[in-house]
Short mmCIF file of C-alpha atoms and ligand atoms in Angstrom, two decimals:
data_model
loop_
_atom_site.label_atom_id
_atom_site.label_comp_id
_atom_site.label_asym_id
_atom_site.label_seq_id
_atom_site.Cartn_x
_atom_site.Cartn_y
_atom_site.Cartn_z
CA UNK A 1 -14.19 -3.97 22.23
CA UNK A 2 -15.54 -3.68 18.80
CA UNK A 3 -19.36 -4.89 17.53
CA UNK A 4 -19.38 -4.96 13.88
CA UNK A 5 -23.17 -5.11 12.69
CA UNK A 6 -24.73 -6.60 9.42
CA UNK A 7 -24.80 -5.05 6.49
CA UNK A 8 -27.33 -2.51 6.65
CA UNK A 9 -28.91 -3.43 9.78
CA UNK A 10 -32.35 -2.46 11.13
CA UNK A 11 -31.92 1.43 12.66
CA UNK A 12 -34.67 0.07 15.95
CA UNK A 13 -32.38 -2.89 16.63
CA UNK A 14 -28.81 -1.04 16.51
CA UNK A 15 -30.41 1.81 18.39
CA UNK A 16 -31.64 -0.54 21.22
CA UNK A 17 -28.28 -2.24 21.03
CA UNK A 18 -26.46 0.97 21.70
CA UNK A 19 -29.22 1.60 24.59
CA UNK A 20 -28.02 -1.52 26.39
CA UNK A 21 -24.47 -0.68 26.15
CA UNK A 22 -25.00 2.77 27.72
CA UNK A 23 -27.28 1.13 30.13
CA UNK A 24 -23.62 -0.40 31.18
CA UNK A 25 -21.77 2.88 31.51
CA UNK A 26 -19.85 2.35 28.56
CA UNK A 27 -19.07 5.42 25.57
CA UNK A 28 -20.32 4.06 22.02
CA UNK A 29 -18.12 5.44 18.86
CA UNK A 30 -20.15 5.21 16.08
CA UNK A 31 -18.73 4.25 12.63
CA UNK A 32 -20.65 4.00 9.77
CA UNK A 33 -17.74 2.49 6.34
CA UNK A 34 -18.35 1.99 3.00
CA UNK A 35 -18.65 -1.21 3.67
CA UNK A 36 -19.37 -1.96 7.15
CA UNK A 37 -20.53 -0.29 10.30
CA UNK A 38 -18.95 -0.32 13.75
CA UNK A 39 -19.87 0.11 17.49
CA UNK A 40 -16.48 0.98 19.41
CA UNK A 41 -17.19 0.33 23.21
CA UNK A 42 -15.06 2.50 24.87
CA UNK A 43 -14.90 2.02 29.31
CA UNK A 44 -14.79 -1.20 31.45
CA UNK A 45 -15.66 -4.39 28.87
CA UNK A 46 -14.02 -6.41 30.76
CA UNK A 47 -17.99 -8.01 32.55
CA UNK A 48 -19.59 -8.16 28.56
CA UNK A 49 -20.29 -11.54 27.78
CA UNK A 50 -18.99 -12.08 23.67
CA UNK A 51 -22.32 -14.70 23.45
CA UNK A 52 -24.65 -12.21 24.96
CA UNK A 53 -23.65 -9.80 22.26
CA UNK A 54 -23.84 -12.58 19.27
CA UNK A 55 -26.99 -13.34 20.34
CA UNK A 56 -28.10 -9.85 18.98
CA UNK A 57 -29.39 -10.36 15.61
CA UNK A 58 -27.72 -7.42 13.94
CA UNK A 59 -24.67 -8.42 15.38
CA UNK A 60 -22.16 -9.90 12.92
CA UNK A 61 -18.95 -10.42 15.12
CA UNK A 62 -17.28 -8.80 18.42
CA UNK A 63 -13.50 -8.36 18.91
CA UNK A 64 -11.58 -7.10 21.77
CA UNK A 65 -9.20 -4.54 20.79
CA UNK A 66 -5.91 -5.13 23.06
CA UNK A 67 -4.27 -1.64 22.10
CA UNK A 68 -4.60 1.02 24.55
CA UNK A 69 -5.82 3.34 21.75
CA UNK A 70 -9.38 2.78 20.94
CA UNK A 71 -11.00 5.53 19.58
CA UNK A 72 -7.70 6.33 16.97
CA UNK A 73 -7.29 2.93 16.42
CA UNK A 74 -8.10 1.47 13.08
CA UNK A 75 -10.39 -1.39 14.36
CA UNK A 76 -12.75 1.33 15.27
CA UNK A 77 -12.47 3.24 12.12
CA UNK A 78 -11.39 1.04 9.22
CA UNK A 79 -11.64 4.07 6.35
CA UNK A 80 -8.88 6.66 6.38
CA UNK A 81 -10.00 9.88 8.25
CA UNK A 82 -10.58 12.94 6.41
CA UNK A 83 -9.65 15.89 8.06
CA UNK A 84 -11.36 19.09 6.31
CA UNK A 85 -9.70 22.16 7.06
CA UNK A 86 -10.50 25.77 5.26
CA UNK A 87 -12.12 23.43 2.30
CA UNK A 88 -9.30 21.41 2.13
CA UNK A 89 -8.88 17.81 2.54
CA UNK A 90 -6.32 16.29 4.47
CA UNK A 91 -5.69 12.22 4.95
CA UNK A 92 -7.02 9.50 2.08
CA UNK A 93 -5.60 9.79 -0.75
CA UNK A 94 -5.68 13.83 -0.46
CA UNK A 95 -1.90 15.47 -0.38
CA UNK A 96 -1.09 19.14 1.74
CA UNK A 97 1.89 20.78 1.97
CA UNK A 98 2.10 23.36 4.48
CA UNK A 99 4.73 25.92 4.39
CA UNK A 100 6.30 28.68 6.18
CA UNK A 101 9.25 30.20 8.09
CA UNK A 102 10.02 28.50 11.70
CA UNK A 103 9.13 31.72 13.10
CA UNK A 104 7.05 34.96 12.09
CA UNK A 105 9.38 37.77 12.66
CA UNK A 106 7.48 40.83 10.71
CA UNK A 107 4.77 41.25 8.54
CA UNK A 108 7.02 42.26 5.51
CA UNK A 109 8.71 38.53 6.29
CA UNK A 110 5.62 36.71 6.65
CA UNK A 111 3.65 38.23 3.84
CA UNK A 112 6.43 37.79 1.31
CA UNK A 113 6.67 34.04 2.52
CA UNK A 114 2.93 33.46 1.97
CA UNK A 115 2.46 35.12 -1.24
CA UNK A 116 5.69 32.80 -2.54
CA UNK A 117 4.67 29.27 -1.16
CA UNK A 118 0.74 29.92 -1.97
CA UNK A 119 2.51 30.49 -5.60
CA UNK A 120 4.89 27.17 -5.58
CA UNK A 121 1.63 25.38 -4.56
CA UNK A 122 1.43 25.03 -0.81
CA UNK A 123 -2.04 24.87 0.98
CA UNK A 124 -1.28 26.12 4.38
CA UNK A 125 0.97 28.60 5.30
CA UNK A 126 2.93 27.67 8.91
CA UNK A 127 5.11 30.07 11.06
CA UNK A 128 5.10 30.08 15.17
CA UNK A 129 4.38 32.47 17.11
CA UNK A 130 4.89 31.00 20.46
CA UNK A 131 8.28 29.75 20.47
CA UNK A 132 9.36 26.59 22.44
CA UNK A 133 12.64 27.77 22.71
CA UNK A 134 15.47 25.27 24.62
CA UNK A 135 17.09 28.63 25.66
CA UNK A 136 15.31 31.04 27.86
CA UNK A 137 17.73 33.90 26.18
CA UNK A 138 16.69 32.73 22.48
CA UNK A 139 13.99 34.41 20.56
CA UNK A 140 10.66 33.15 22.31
CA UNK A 141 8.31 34.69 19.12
CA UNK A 142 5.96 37.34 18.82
CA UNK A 143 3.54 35.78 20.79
CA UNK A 144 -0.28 37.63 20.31
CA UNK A 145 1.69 40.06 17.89
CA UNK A 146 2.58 37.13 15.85
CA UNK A 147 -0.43 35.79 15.44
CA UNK A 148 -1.69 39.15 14.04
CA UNK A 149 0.87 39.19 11.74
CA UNK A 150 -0.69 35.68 10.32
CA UNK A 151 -3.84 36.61 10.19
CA UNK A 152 -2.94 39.58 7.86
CA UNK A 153 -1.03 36.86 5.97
CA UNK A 154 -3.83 34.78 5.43
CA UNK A 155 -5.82 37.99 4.90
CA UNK A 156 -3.65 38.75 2.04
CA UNK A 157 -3.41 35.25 0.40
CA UNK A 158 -6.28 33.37 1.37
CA UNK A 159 -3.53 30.34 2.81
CA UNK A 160 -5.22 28.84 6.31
CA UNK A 161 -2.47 29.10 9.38
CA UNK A 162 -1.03 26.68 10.99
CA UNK A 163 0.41 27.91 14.07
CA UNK A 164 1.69 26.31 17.52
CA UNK A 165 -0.06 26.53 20.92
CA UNK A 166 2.17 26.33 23.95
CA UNK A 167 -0.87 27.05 27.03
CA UNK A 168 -4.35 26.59 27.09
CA UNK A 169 -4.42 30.23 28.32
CA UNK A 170 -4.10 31.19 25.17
CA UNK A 171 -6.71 29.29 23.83
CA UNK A 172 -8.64 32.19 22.44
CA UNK A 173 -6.02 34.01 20.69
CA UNK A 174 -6.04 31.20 18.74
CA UNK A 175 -10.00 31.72 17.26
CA UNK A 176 -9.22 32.34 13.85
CA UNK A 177 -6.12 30.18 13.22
CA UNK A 178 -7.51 26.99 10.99
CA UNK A 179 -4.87 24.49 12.77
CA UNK A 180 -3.44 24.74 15.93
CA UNK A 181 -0.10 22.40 16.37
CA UNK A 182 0.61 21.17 19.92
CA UNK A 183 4.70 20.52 19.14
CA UNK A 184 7.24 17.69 20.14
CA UNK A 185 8.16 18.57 23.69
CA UNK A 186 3.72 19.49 24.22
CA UNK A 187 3.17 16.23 23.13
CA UNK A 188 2.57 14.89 26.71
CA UNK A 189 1.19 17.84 28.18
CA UNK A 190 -2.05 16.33 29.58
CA UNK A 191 -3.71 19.92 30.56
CA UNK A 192 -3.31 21.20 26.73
CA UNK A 193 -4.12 17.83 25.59
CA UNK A 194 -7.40 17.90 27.36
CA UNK A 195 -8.12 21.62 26.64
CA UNK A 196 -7.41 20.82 22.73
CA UNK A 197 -10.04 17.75 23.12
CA UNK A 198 -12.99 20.31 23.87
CA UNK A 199 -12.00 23.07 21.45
CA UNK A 200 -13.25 21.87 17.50
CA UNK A 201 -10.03 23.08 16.28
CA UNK A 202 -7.76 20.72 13.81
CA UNK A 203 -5.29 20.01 15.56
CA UNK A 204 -1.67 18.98 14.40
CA UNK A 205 0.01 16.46 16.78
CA UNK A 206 3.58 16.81 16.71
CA UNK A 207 5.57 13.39 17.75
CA UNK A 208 7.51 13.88 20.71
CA UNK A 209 11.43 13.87 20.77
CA UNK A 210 11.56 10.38 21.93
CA UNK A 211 7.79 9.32 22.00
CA UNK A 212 6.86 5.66 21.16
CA UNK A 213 4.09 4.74 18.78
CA UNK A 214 2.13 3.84 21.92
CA UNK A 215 2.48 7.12 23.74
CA UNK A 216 2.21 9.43 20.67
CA UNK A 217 -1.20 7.78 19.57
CA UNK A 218 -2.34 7.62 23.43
CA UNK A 219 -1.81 11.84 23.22
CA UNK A 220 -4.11 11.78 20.04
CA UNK A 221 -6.38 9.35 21.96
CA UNK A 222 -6.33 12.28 24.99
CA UNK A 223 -7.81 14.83 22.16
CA UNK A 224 -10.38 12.36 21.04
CA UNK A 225 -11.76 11.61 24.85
CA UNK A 226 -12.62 15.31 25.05
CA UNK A 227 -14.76 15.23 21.77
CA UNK A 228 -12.27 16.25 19.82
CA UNK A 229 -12.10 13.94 16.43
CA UNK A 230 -9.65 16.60 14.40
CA UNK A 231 -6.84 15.15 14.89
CA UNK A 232 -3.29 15.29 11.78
CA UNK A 233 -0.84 13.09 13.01
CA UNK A 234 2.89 14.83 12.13
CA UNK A 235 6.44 12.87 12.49
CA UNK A 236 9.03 15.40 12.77
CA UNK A 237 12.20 13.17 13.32
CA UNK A 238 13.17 11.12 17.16
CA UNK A 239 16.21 11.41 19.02
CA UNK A 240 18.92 8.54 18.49
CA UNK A 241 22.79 7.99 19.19
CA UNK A 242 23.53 9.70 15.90
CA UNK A 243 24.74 13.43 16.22
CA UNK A 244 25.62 14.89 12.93
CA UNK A 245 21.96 15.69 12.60
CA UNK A 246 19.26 16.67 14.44
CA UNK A 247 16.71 14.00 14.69
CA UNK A 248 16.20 11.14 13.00
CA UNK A 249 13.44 10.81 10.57
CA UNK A 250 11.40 7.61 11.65
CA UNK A 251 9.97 6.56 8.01
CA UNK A 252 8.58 3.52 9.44
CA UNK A 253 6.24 6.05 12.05
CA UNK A 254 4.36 6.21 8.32
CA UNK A 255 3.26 2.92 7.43
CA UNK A 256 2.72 2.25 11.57
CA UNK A 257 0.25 4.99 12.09
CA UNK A 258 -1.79 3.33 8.62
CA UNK A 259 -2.03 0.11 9.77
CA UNK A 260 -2.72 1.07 13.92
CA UNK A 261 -5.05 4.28 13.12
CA UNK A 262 -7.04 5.87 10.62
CA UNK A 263 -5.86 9.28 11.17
CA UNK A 264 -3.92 11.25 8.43
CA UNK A 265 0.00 11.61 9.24
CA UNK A 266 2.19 14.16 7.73
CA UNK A 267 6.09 14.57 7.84
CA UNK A 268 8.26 17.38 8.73
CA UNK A 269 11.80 17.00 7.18
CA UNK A 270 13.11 20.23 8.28
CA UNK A 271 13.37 19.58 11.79
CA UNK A 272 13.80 15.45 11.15
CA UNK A 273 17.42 16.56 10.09
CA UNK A 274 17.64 20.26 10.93
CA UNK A 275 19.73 20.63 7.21
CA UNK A 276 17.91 22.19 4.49
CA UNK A 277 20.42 19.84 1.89
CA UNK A 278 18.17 16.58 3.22
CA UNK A 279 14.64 18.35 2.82
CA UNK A 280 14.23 16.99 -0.22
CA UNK A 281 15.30 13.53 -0.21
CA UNK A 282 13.33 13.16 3.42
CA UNK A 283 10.18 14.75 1.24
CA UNK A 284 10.55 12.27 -1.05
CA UNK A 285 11.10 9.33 1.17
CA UNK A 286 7.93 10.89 2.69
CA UNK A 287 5.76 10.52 -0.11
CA UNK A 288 6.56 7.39 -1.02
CA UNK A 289 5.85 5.81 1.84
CA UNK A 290 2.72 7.21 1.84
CA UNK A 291 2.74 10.06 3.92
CA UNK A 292 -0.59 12.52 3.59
CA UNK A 293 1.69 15.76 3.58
CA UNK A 294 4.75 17.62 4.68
CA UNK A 295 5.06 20.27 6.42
CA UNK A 296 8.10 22.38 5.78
CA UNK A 297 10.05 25.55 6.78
CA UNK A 298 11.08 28.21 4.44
CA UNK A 299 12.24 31.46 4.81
CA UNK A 300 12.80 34.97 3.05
CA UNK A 301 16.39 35.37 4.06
CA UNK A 302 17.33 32.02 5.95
CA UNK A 303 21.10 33.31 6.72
CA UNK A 304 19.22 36.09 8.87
CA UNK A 305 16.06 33.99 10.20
CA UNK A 306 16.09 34.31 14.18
CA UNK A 307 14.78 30.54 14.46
CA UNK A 308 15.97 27.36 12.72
CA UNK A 309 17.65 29.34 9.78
CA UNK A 310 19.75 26.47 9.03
CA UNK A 311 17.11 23.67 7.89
CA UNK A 312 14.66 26.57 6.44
CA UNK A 313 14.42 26.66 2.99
CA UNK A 314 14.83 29.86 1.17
CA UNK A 315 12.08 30.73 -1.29
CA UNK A 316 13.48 29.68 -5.00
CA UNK A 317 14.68 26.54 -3.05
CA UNK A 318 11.01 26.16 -1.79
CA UNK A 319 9.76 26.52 -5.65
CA UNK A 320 12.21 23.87 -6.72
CA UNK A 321 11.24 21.21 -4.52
CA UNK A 322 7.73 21.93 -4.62
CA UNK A 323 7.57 20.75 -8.34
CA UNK A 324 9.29 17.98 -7.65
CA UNK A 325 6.72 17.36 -4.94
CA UNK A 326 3.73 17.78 -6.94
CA UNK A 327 5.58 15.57 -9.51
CA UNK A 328 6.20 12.38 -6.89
CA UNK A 329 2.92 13.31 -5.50
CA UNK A 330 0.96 12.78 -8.60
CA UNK A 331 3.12 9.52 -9.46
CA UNK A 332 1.82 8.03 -6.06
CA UNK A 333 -1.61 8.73 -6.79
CA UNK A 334 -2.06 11.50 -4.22
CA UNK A 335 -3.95 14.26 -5.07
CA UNK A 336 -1.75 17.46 -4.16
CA UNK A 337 -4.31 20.44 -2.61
CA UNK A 338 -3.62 24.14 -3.20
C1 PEP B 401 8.22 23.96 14.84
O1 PEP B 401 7.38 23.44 14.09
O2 PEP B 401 8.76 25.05 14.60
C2 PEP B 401 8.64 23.19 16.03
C3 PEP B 401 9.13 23.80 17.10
O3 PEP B 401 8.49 21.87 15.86
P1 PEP B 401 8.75 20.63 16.88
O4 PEP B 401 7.73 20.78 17.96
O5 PEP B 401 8.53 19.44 16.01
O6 PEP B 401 10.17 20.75 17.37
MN1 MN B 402 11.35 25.37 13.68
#
């Protein structure tokens, strides 16, 4: 249930409203607009009376909010969410590209790969460490070694990380990366969900391979419960019928997540088609339907990369597209971060 109060209501009154509402058990989200402020009830409504809440003078209206997701939903939050990372703004109106091979495989590799996309105009530099691998005999990462390595990348070139998480026993390796990505097949997992919801990490919330709108904003909802309000909403492509590529980009997941929720989404066209030849026109699809970012792979030497060489980007590629980027950007009225 929602309370939307007056404009610019009494501080006593509100404060005593939000004192009988915990008196009832229930969570209160606070959410003060530019234009209007908002009391999100989240726990059992089902007993409040609509008239006993009217009846509070600060009170302008009350509507129940039927979606599962409360605290990500829109109702509750009616401005875009800004998501500051490292000094840079991601979600209203603000545009990121992150960038970065699938997988760090040396420092050479991931130092050269930084220093190139921080110079095309990327603001975070991505590359996993942890590998969710669908073989066990594929390259699983560098694990803790990898994560080194992107520190002394970031060292170098100033670019935040962006890395993936794949246990909450790992949680503290993960103290100086600036956004920690719970991936597609994570998406569900309710123990790392939780974990993620105390840490005050951003987190980037990968779409699952064949998650519904319902069940991917639910998994951002999890992160939210714990405290967690950090939350970048990515689309990286759903499984269909079609096999002559890998997933398929779900453009419509954009315009969805802006009218249900106020978080920022971003889109990953690398592994929506797993084809570096469609990573630009899924980038530019992207943009203009409004996505907030993209986050894209790209590689020193894709022919040789040990993970997901085939949709990666190689670096004068990653230049190319990145001005055409910027230019789209710009034309939409985004304001591209570097
Ligand atoms: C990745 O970003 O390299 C990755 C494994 O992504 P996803 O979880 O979307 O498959
Ligand atoms: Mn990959």
């Amino acid at each position: 249930m929602i309370v939307v109060l007056k404009q610019n209501p009494e501080k006593m009154r509100v404060e005593r409203l939000i004192r009988h509402f915990e008196d009832m058990g229930l969570k209160i989200n606070y959410s003060e607009g530019a234009n209007t402020t908002i009391l999100g009830l989240m726990g059992d409504t089902s007993s409040i009376d609509e008239h006993d809440v009217l009846a509070y003078d600060v009170v302008e209206r009350v509507q129940r909010v039927t979606e599962p997701f409360k605290a990500v939903n829109r109702k509750f939050h009616p401005d875009d969410s800004i998501i500051e990372v490292a000094g840079r703004k991601i979600g209203a109106g603000y545009f990121n590209v992150m960038a970065g091979p699938c997988s760090v495989e040396s420092e050479a590799q991931i130092v050269e790969v930084a220093e190139s996309v921080k110079k095309a105009g990327a603001s975070f530099l991505r590359g996993g460490a942890f590998k969710p691998r669908t073989s066990p005999y594929s390259f699983q990462g560098l694990e803790a070694e990898g994560l080194r390595l992107l520190l002394e990348a970031k060292r170098q070139t100033g670019l935040p990380i962006v890395t993936e998480i794949m246990s909450e026993k790992h949680l503290d390796l993960f103290a100086d990366v600036d956004i920690i990505q719970l991936g597609a097949r994570n998406m569900q997992n309710f123990m790392l969900l939780k974990e993620l919801g105390h840490s005050d990490k951003p987190i980037l919330l990968k779409r699952g391979l064949s998650a519904t709108m319902d069940e991917f904003l639910m998994a951002a909802e999890y992160i939210f419960a714990g405290g967690n309000h950090n939350v970048i909403l990515c689309e990286r492509g759903i499984r269909t019928f079609e096999t002559m590529i890998r997933n398929n980009l779900d453009i419509t997941a954009i315009p969805l997540v802006k009218k249900l929720s106020h978080l920022p989404i971003i889109i990953d066209p690398s592994h929506a088609a797993g084809r570096r030849d469609m990573v630009q026109p899924l980038s530019r699809a992207a943009i203009a339907a409004g996505a907030d970012g993209l986050i894209i792979e790209a590689h020193n030497n894709p022919r040789c990369a040990l993970c997901d060489g085939a949709q990666s980007l190689d670096l004068p590629m990653f230049d190319d597209i990145m001005a055409d980027i910027r230019r789209r950007a710009e034309f939409e009225g985004r304001e591209l971060i570097s």
